[in-house]
mmCIF file of C-alpha atoms and ligand atoms in Angstrom:
data_model
loop_
_atom_site.group_PDB
_atom_site.id
_atom_site.type_symbol
_atom_site.label_atom_id
_atom_site.label_comp_id
_atom_site.label_asym_id
_atom_site.label_seq_id
_atom_site.Cartn_x
_atom_site.Cartn_y
_atom_site.Cartn_z
ATOM 1 C CA UNK E 10 0.064 -16.166 -16.396
ATOM 2 C CA UNK E 11 -1.859 -15.533 -13.181
ATOM 3 C CA UNK E 12 -5.220 -16.734 -14.532
ATOM 4 C CA UNK E 13 -3.843 -20.264 -14.576
ATOM 5 C CA UNK E 14 -1.495 -19.931 -11.616
ATOM 6 C CA UNK E 15 -0.925 -23.139 -9.679
ATOM 7 C CA UNK E 16 0.386 -23.101 -6.114
ATOM 8 C CA UNK E 17 2.485 -26.069 -5.023
ATOM 9 C CA UNK E 18 3.300 -26.055 -1.294
ATOM 10 C CA UNK E 19 6.498 -27.979 -0.541
ATOM 11 C CA UNK E 20 5.976 -30.424 2.307
ATOM 12 C CA UNK E 21 9.708 -30.151 3.044
ATOM 13 C CA UNK E 22 8.629 -27.385 5.451
ATOM 14 C CA UNK E 23 5.692 -29.359 6.927
ATOM 15 C CA UNK E 24 5.616 -30.879 10.410
ATOM 16 C CA UNK E 25 6.940 -34.384 9.634
ATOM 17 C CA UNK E 26 5.472 -35.799 12.845
ATOM 18 C CA UNK E 27 2.006 -35.276 11.333
ATOM 19 C CA UNK E 28 2.717 -35.428 7.618
ATOM 20 C CA UNK E 29 -0.634 -36.931 6.560
ATOM 21 C CA UNK E 30 -2.576 -34.222 8.403
ATOM 22 C CA UNK E 31 -0.359 -31.545 6.841
ATOM 23 C CA UNK E 32 -1.102 -32.874 3.338
ATOM 24 C CA UNK E 33 -4.841 -32.875 4.124
ATOM 25 C CA UNK E 34 -4.535 -29.310 5.451
ATOM 26 C CA UNK E 35 -2.901 -27.886 2.307
ATOM 27 C CA UNK E 36 -5.465 -29.727 0.186
ATOM 28 C CA UNK E 37 -8.304 -28.069 2.150
ATOM 29 C CA UNK E 38 -6.461 -24.741 1.987
ATOM 30 C CA UNK E 39 -6.694 -24.783 -1.815
ATOM 31 C CA UNK E 40 -3.311 -25.885 -3.073
ATOM 32 C CA UNK E 41 -3.073 -27.144 -6.659
ATOM 33 C CA UNK E 42 -0.089 -29.497 -6.466
ATOM 34 C CA UNK E 43 1.601 -31.141 -3.482
ATOM 35 C CA UNK E 44 5.340 -30.578 -4.032
ATOM 36 C CA UNK E 45 7.434 -33.438 -2.646
ATOM 37 C CA UNK E 46 11.182 -32.811 -2.346
ATOM 38 C CA UNK E 47 13.122 -36.062 -2.552
ATOM 39 C CA UNK E 48 16.745 -35.665 -1.413
ATOM 40 C CA UNK E 49 19.476 -38.301 -1.224
ATOM 41 C CA UNK E 50 22.269 -36.732 0.854
ATOM 42 C CA UNK E 51 24.503 -37.048 -2.225
ATOM 43 C CA UNK E 52 23.146 -34.889 -5.058
ATOM 44 C CA UNK E 53 22.092 -32.415 -2.374
ATOM 45 C CA UNK E 54 23.308 -32.160 1.224
ATOM 46 C CA UNK E 55 20.046 -33.286 2.837
ATOM 47 C CA UNK E 56 17.977 -36.460 3.079
ATOM 48 C CA UNK E 57 14.176 -36.647 2.968
ATOM 49 C CA UNK E 58 11.404 -38.870 1.578
ATOM 50 C CA UNK E 59 11.584 -42.253 -0.121
ATOM 51 C CA UNK E 60 8.812 -44.113 -1.973
ATOM 52 C CA UNK E 61 7.261 -45.720 1.171
ATOM 53 C CA UNK E 62 6.509 -42.304 2.681
ATOM 54 C CA UNK E 63 4.969 -41.083 -0.569
ATOM 55 C CA UNK E 64 2.831 -44.226 -0.700
ATOM 56 C CA UNK E 65 1.688 -43.567 2.903
ATOM 57 C CA UNK E 66 0.498 -40.016 2.193
ATOM 58 C CA UNK E 67 -1.031 -40.830 -1.228
ATOM 59 C CA UNK E 68 -4.506 -41.587 0.274
ATOM 60 C CA UNK E 69 -4.559 -38.198 2.070
ATOM 61 C CA UNK E 70 -5.441 -36.195 -1.070
ATOM 62 C CA UNK E 71 -6.466 -36.427 -4.720
ATOM 63 C CA UNK E 72 -4.278 -33.428 -5.606
ATOM 64 C CA UNK E 73 -1.401 -33.823 -8.036
ATOM 65 C CA UNK E 74 1.762 -35.247 -6.455
ATOM 66 C CA UNK E 75 4.586 -33.160 -7.928
ATOM 67 C CA UNK E 76 7.682 -35.198 -7.071
ATOM 68 C CA UNK E 77 10.985 -33.315 -7.359
ATOM 69 C CA UNK E 78 13.844 -35.817 -7.387
ATOM 70 C CA UNK E 79 17.121 -34.341 -6.137
ATOM 71 C CA UNK E 80 18.872 -37.694 -6.392
ATOM 72 C CA UNK E 81 21.802 -38.978 -8.410
ATOM 73 C CA UNK E 82 21.379 -41.337 -10.158
ATOM 74 C CA UNK E 83 17.609 -41.005 -10.592
ATOM 75 C CA UNK E 84 17.007 -43.557 -13.368
ATOM 76 C CA UNK E 85 17.173 -46.714 -11.194
ATOM 77 C CA UNK E 86 14.485 -45.261 -8.893
ATOM 78 C CA UNK E 87 11.982 -43.811 -11.367
ATOM 79 C CA UNK E 88 9.704 -46.849 -11.375
ATOM 80 C CA UNK E 89 9.518 -46.907 -7.547
ATOM 81 C CA UNK E 90 8.404 -43.287 -7.423
ATOM 82 C CA UNK E 91 5.867 -43.913 -10.186
ATOM 83 C CA UNK E 92 4.424 -46.874 -8.263
ATOM 84 C CA UNK E 93 4.397 -44.914 -4.992
ATOM 85 C CA UNK E 94 1.854 -42.470 -6.434
ATOM 86 C CA UNK E 95 3.721 -39.638 -8.138
ATOM 87 C CA UNK E 96 1.771 -37.826 -10.887
ATOM 88 C CA UNK E 97 4.664 -35.674 -12.099
ATOM 89 C CA UNK E 98 8.242 -36.917 -11.755
ATOM 90 C CA UNK E 99 10.937 -34.272 -12.179
ATOM 91 C CA UNK E 100 14.598 -35.184 -12.554
ATOM 92 C CA UNK E 101 17.542 -32.819 -12.482
ATOM 93 C CA UNK E 102 19.316 -32.239 -15.791
ATOM 94 C CA UNK E 103 22.582 -32.440 -13.827
ATOM 95 C CA UNK E 104 21.791 -35.799 -12.176
ATOM 96 C CA UNK E 105 21.957 -38.467 -14.885
ATOM 97 C CA UNK E 106 23.995 -38.540 -18.076
ATOM 98 C CA UNK E 107 21.061 -39.535 -20.305
ATOM 99 C CA UNK E 108 18.279 -37.004 -19.673
ATOM 100 C CA UNK E 109 16.380 -37.958 -22.824
ATOM 101 C CA UNK E 110 16.179 -41.567 -21.622
ATOM 102 C CA UNK E 111 14.986 -40.549 -18.131
ATOM 103 C CA UNK E 112 12.145 -38.519 -19.652
ATOM 104 C CA UNK E 113 11.121 -41.395 -21.922
ATOM 105 C CA UNK E 114 11.144 -43.750 -18.923
ATOM 106 C CA UNK E 115 8.908 -41.447 -16.843
ATOM 107 C CA UNK E 116 6.332 -41.163 -19.644
ATOM 108 C CA UNK E 117 6.642 -44.904 -20.162
ATOM 109 C CA UNK E 118 5.463 -45.381 -16.574
ATOM 110 C CA UNK E 119 2.412 -43.279 -17.439
ATOM 111 C CA UNK E 120 3.558 -40.179 -15.537
ATOM 112 C CA UNK E 121 4.192 -36.581 -16.512
ATOM 113 C CA UNK E 122 7.867 -35.859 -17.091
ATOM 114 C CA UNK E 123 9.685 -32.851 -15.669
ATOM 115 C CA UNK E 124 13.224 -31.539 -15.736
ATOM 116 C CA UNK E 125 14.795 -29.241 -13.181
ATOM 117 C CA UNK E 126 17.726 -26.872 -13.671
ATOM 118 C CA UNK E 127 20.038 -25.716 -10.893
ATOM 119 C CA UNK E 128 20.658 -21.950 -10.771
ATOM 120 C CA UNK E 129 24.002 -22.311 -12.592
ATOM 121 C CA UNK E 130 22.650 -24.568 -15.371
ATOM 122 C CA UNK E 131 21.796 -22.839 -18.670
ATOM 123 C CA UNK E 132 18.432 -23.441 -20.346
ATOM 124 C CA UNK E 133 20.193 -24.719 -23.489
ATOM 125 C CA UNK E 134 20.398 -28.231 -21.933
ATOM 126 C CA UNK E 135 16.669 -28.738 -22.538
ATOM 127 C CA UNK E 136 16.540 -27.480 -26.119
ATOM 128 C CA UNK E 137 16.457 -30.963 -27.666
ATOM 129 C CA UNK E 138 14.059 -32.597 -25.176
ATOM 130 C CA UNK E 139 11.231 -30.058 -25.229
ATOM 131 C CA UNK E 140 8.884 -32.499 -26.966
ATOM 132 C CA UNK E 141 9.394 -35.009 -24.131
ATOM 133 C CA UNK E 142 8.572 -32.571 -21.325
ATOM 134 C CA UNK E 143 5.406 -31.791 -19.373
ATOM 135 C CA UNK E 144 7.089 -29.511 -16.830
ATOM 136 C CA UNK E 145 10.242 -27.416 -16.502
ATOM 137 C CA UNK E 146 11.331 -26.540 -12.961
ATOM 138 C CA UNK E 147 13.661 -23.576 -12.534
ATOM 139 C CA UNK E 148 15.492 -23.677 -9.206
ATOM 140 C CA UNK E 149 15.695 -20.179 -7.765
ATOM 141 C CA UNK E 150 17.842 -21.408 -4.853
ATOM 142 C CA UNK E 151 20.562 -24.036 -4.745
ATOM 143 C CA UNK E 152 18.581 -27.181 -3.920
ATOM 144 C CA UNK E 153 18.823 -28.866 -0.540
ATOM 145 C CA UNK E 154 17.009 -26.698 1.962
ATOM 146 C CA UNK E 155 13.873 -24.655 2.449
ATOM 147 C CA UNK E 156 13.924 -21.060 3.617
ATOM 148 C CA UNK E 157 16.715 -19.739 1.361
ATOM 149 C CA UNK E 158 16.714 -16.385 -0.463
ATOM 150 C CA UNK E 159 15.476 -16.082 -4.043
ATOM 151 C CA UNK E 160 18.290 -15.805 -6.629
ATOM 152 C CA UNK E 161 17.304 -12.896 -8.882
ATOM 153 C CA UNK E 162 19.401 -14.007 -11.867
ATOM 154 C CA UNK E 163 16.874 -16.801 -12.475
ATOM 155 C CA UNK E 164 14.219 -14.319 -13.659
ATOM 156 C CA UNK E 165 16.045 -13.971 -16.954
ATOM 157 C CA UNK E 166 16.175 -17.761 -17.306
ATOM 158 C CA UNK E 167 12.425 -18.025 -16.615
ATOM 159 C CA UNK E 168 11.727 -15.453 -19.359
ATOM 160 C CA UNK E 169 13.953 -17.299 -21.836
ATOM 161 C CA UNK E 170 12.360 -20.670 -21.072
ATOM 162 C CA UNK E 171 8.861 -19.210 -21.414
ATOM 163 C CA UNK E 172 9.859 -18.108 -24.887
ATOM 164 C CA UNK E 173 11.389 -21.532 -25.702
ATOM 165 C CA UNK E 174 8.145 -23.258 -24.628
ATOM 166 C CA UNK E 175 6.073 -21.276 -27.134
ATOM 167 C CA UNK E 176 2.683 -22.973 -27.623
ATOM 168 C CA UNK E 177 3.704 -26.307 -26.093
ATOM 169 C CA UNK E 178 1.569 -27.507 -23.143
ATOM 170 C CA UNK E 179 4.478 -27.413 -20.683
ATOM 171 C CA UNK E 180 4.176 -26.130 -17.100
ATOM 172 C CA UNK E 181 6.888 -23.658 -16.077
ATOM 173 C CA UNK E 182 7.500 -24.022 -12.348
ATOM 174 C CA UNK E 183 9.756 -22.024 -10.044
ATOM 175 C CA UNK E 184 11.104 -23.374 -6.760
ATOM 176 C CA UNK E 185 12.928 -21.625 -3.957
ATOM 177 C CA UNK E 186 12.496 -18.398 -2.039
ATOM 178 C CA UNK E 187 9.025 -17.698 -3.406
ATOM 179 C CA UNK E 188 6.847 -15.666 -1.033
ATOM 180 C CA UNK E 189 4.421 -12.721 -1.210
ATOM 181 C CA UNK E 190 7.313 -10.371 -1.954
ATOM 182 C CA UNK E 191 8.885 -12.363 -4.798
ATOM 183 C CA UNK E 192 5.960 -14.176 -6.443
ATOM 184 C CA UNK E 193 4.948 -11.370 -8.788
ATOM 185 C CA UNK E 194 8.387 -11.143 -10.397
ATOM 186 C CA UNK E 195 8.244 -14.897 -10.984
ATOM 187 C CA UNK E 196 4.805 -14.955 -12.585
ATOM 188 C CA UNK E 197 5.528 -11.781 -14.585
ATOM 189 C CA UNK E 198 8.588 -13.559 -15.995
ATOM 190 C CA UNK E 199 6.330 -16.374 -17.216
ATOM 191 C CA UNK E 200 6.027 -19.040 -14.502
ATOM 192 C CA UNK E 201 2.592 -20.645 -14.104
ATOM 193 C CA UNK E 202 3.409 -22.966 -11.177
ATOM 194 C CA UNK E 203 5.096 -21.756 -8.004
ATOM 195 C CA UNK E 204 6.487 -23.828 -5.179
ATOM 196 C CA UNK E 205 6.220 -22.306 -1.717
ATOM 197 C CA UNK E 206 7.602 -24.170 1.277
ATOM 198 C CA UNK E 207 8.424 -21.993 4.245
ATOM 199 C CA UNK E 208 6.073 -19.237 3.024
ATOM 200 C CA UNK E 209 3.065 -21.576 3.406
ATOM 201 C CA UNK E 210 4.044 -23.675 6.414
ATOM 202 C CA UNK E 211 5.500 -20.964 8.664
ATOM 203 C CA UNK E 212 2.039 -19.579 9.455
ATOM 204 C CA UNK E 213 -1.008 -21.310 10.961
ATOM 205 C CA UNK E 214 -3.566 -20.324 8.319
ATOM 206 C CA UNK E 215 -2.489 -22.087 5.115
ATOM 207 C CA UNK E 216 -5.588 -20.963 3.264
ATOM 208 C CA UNK E 217 -4.888 -17.287 4.016
ATOM 209 C CA UNK E 218 -1.273 -17.653 2.871
ATOM 210 C CA UNK E 219 -2.188 -19.415 -0.367
ATOM 211 C CA UNK E 220 -4.779 -16.687 -0.988
ATOM 212 C CA UNK E 221 -2.209 -13.980 -0.249
ATOM 213 C CA UNK E 222 0.218 -15.572 -2.717
ATOM 214 C CA UNK E 223 -2.460 -15.637 -5.441
ATOM 215 C CA UNK E 224 -3.344 -11.994 -4.674
ATOM 216 C CA UNK E 225 0.292 -10.903 -4.724
ATOM 217 C CA UNK E 226 0.833 -12.630 -8.078
ATOM 218 C CA UNK E 227 -2.180 -10.889 -9.562
ATOM 219 C CA UNK E 228 -1.512 -7.506 -7.966
HETATM 220 C C1 LIG T 1476 14.784 -26.858 -2.201
HETATM 221 C C2 LIG T 1476 13.438 -27.469 -2.519
HETATM 222 C C3 LIG T 1476 12.318 -26.524 -2.414
HETATM 223 C C4 LIG T 1476 12.135 -25.937 -1.052
HETATM 224 C C5 LIG T 1476 11.524 -24.591 -1.213
HETATM 225 O O1 LIG T 1476 15.774 -27.782 -2.454
HETATM 226 O O2 LIG T 1476 13.421 -28.007 -3.833
HETATM 227 O O3 LIG T 1476 11.108 -27.101 -2.880
HETATM 228 O O4 LIG T 1476 11.333 -26.709 -0.215
HETATM 229 O O5 LIG T 1476 11.451 -24.013 0.037
HETATM 230 P P1 LIG T 1476 11.187 -22.450 0.218
HETATM 231 O O6 LIG T 1476 9.880 -22.145 -0.465
HETATM 232 O O7 LIG T 1476 11.135 -22.306 1.695
HETATM 233 O O8 LIG T 1476 12.333 -21.729 -0.425
HETATM 234 ZN ZN1 LIG T 1477 11.460 -28.674 -4.821
#
């Protein structure tokens, strides 16, 4: 999968006091997507960005805004995130009762629709919505915080979902604990988009880190 590998730095680990400059910096450093972790202090024990902040940073880059909603409920807020400038809107399968409806709503707003699965959620929950999906996001940590350790059991889930996807044009993204040590196992299992938060933002040279991640995936 490495020939089409997309790197999505998570701005959860950026310096929030200069968020616009951080988005410009990862753009220049060669990221593919800008991963935006939206947390509500309810679905996950942390609170981050709302639509006004996303709208503020939208002019800083033309790169894809990959908006990961860790909020419950998500449905009442989907339109706001669409209007704020999201390109991909990902909801958690565990967040709302009617996942099929959420996905239809996201596409109805003209955006790409994603679903995310917590580490304990089996891939069977997406079996009947595959034709409504543009992206599947496998959480390889329990969502809420950056800098956690990769949960190895998710490699099997990534392999199974890659097989479920078959020929469909669906991105398979992995989020949590991805760094130069773990990225190859993730891409070998079938992921073609990787989120990297602390791995990218902990150093000063974002370009070198993104390059090192691509090299490690292809090694
Ligand atoms: C966790 C978030 C992740 C997080 C990843 O809830 O969804 O996107 O920022 O951070 P790292 O790459 O540091 O594990
Ligand atoms: Zn995320």
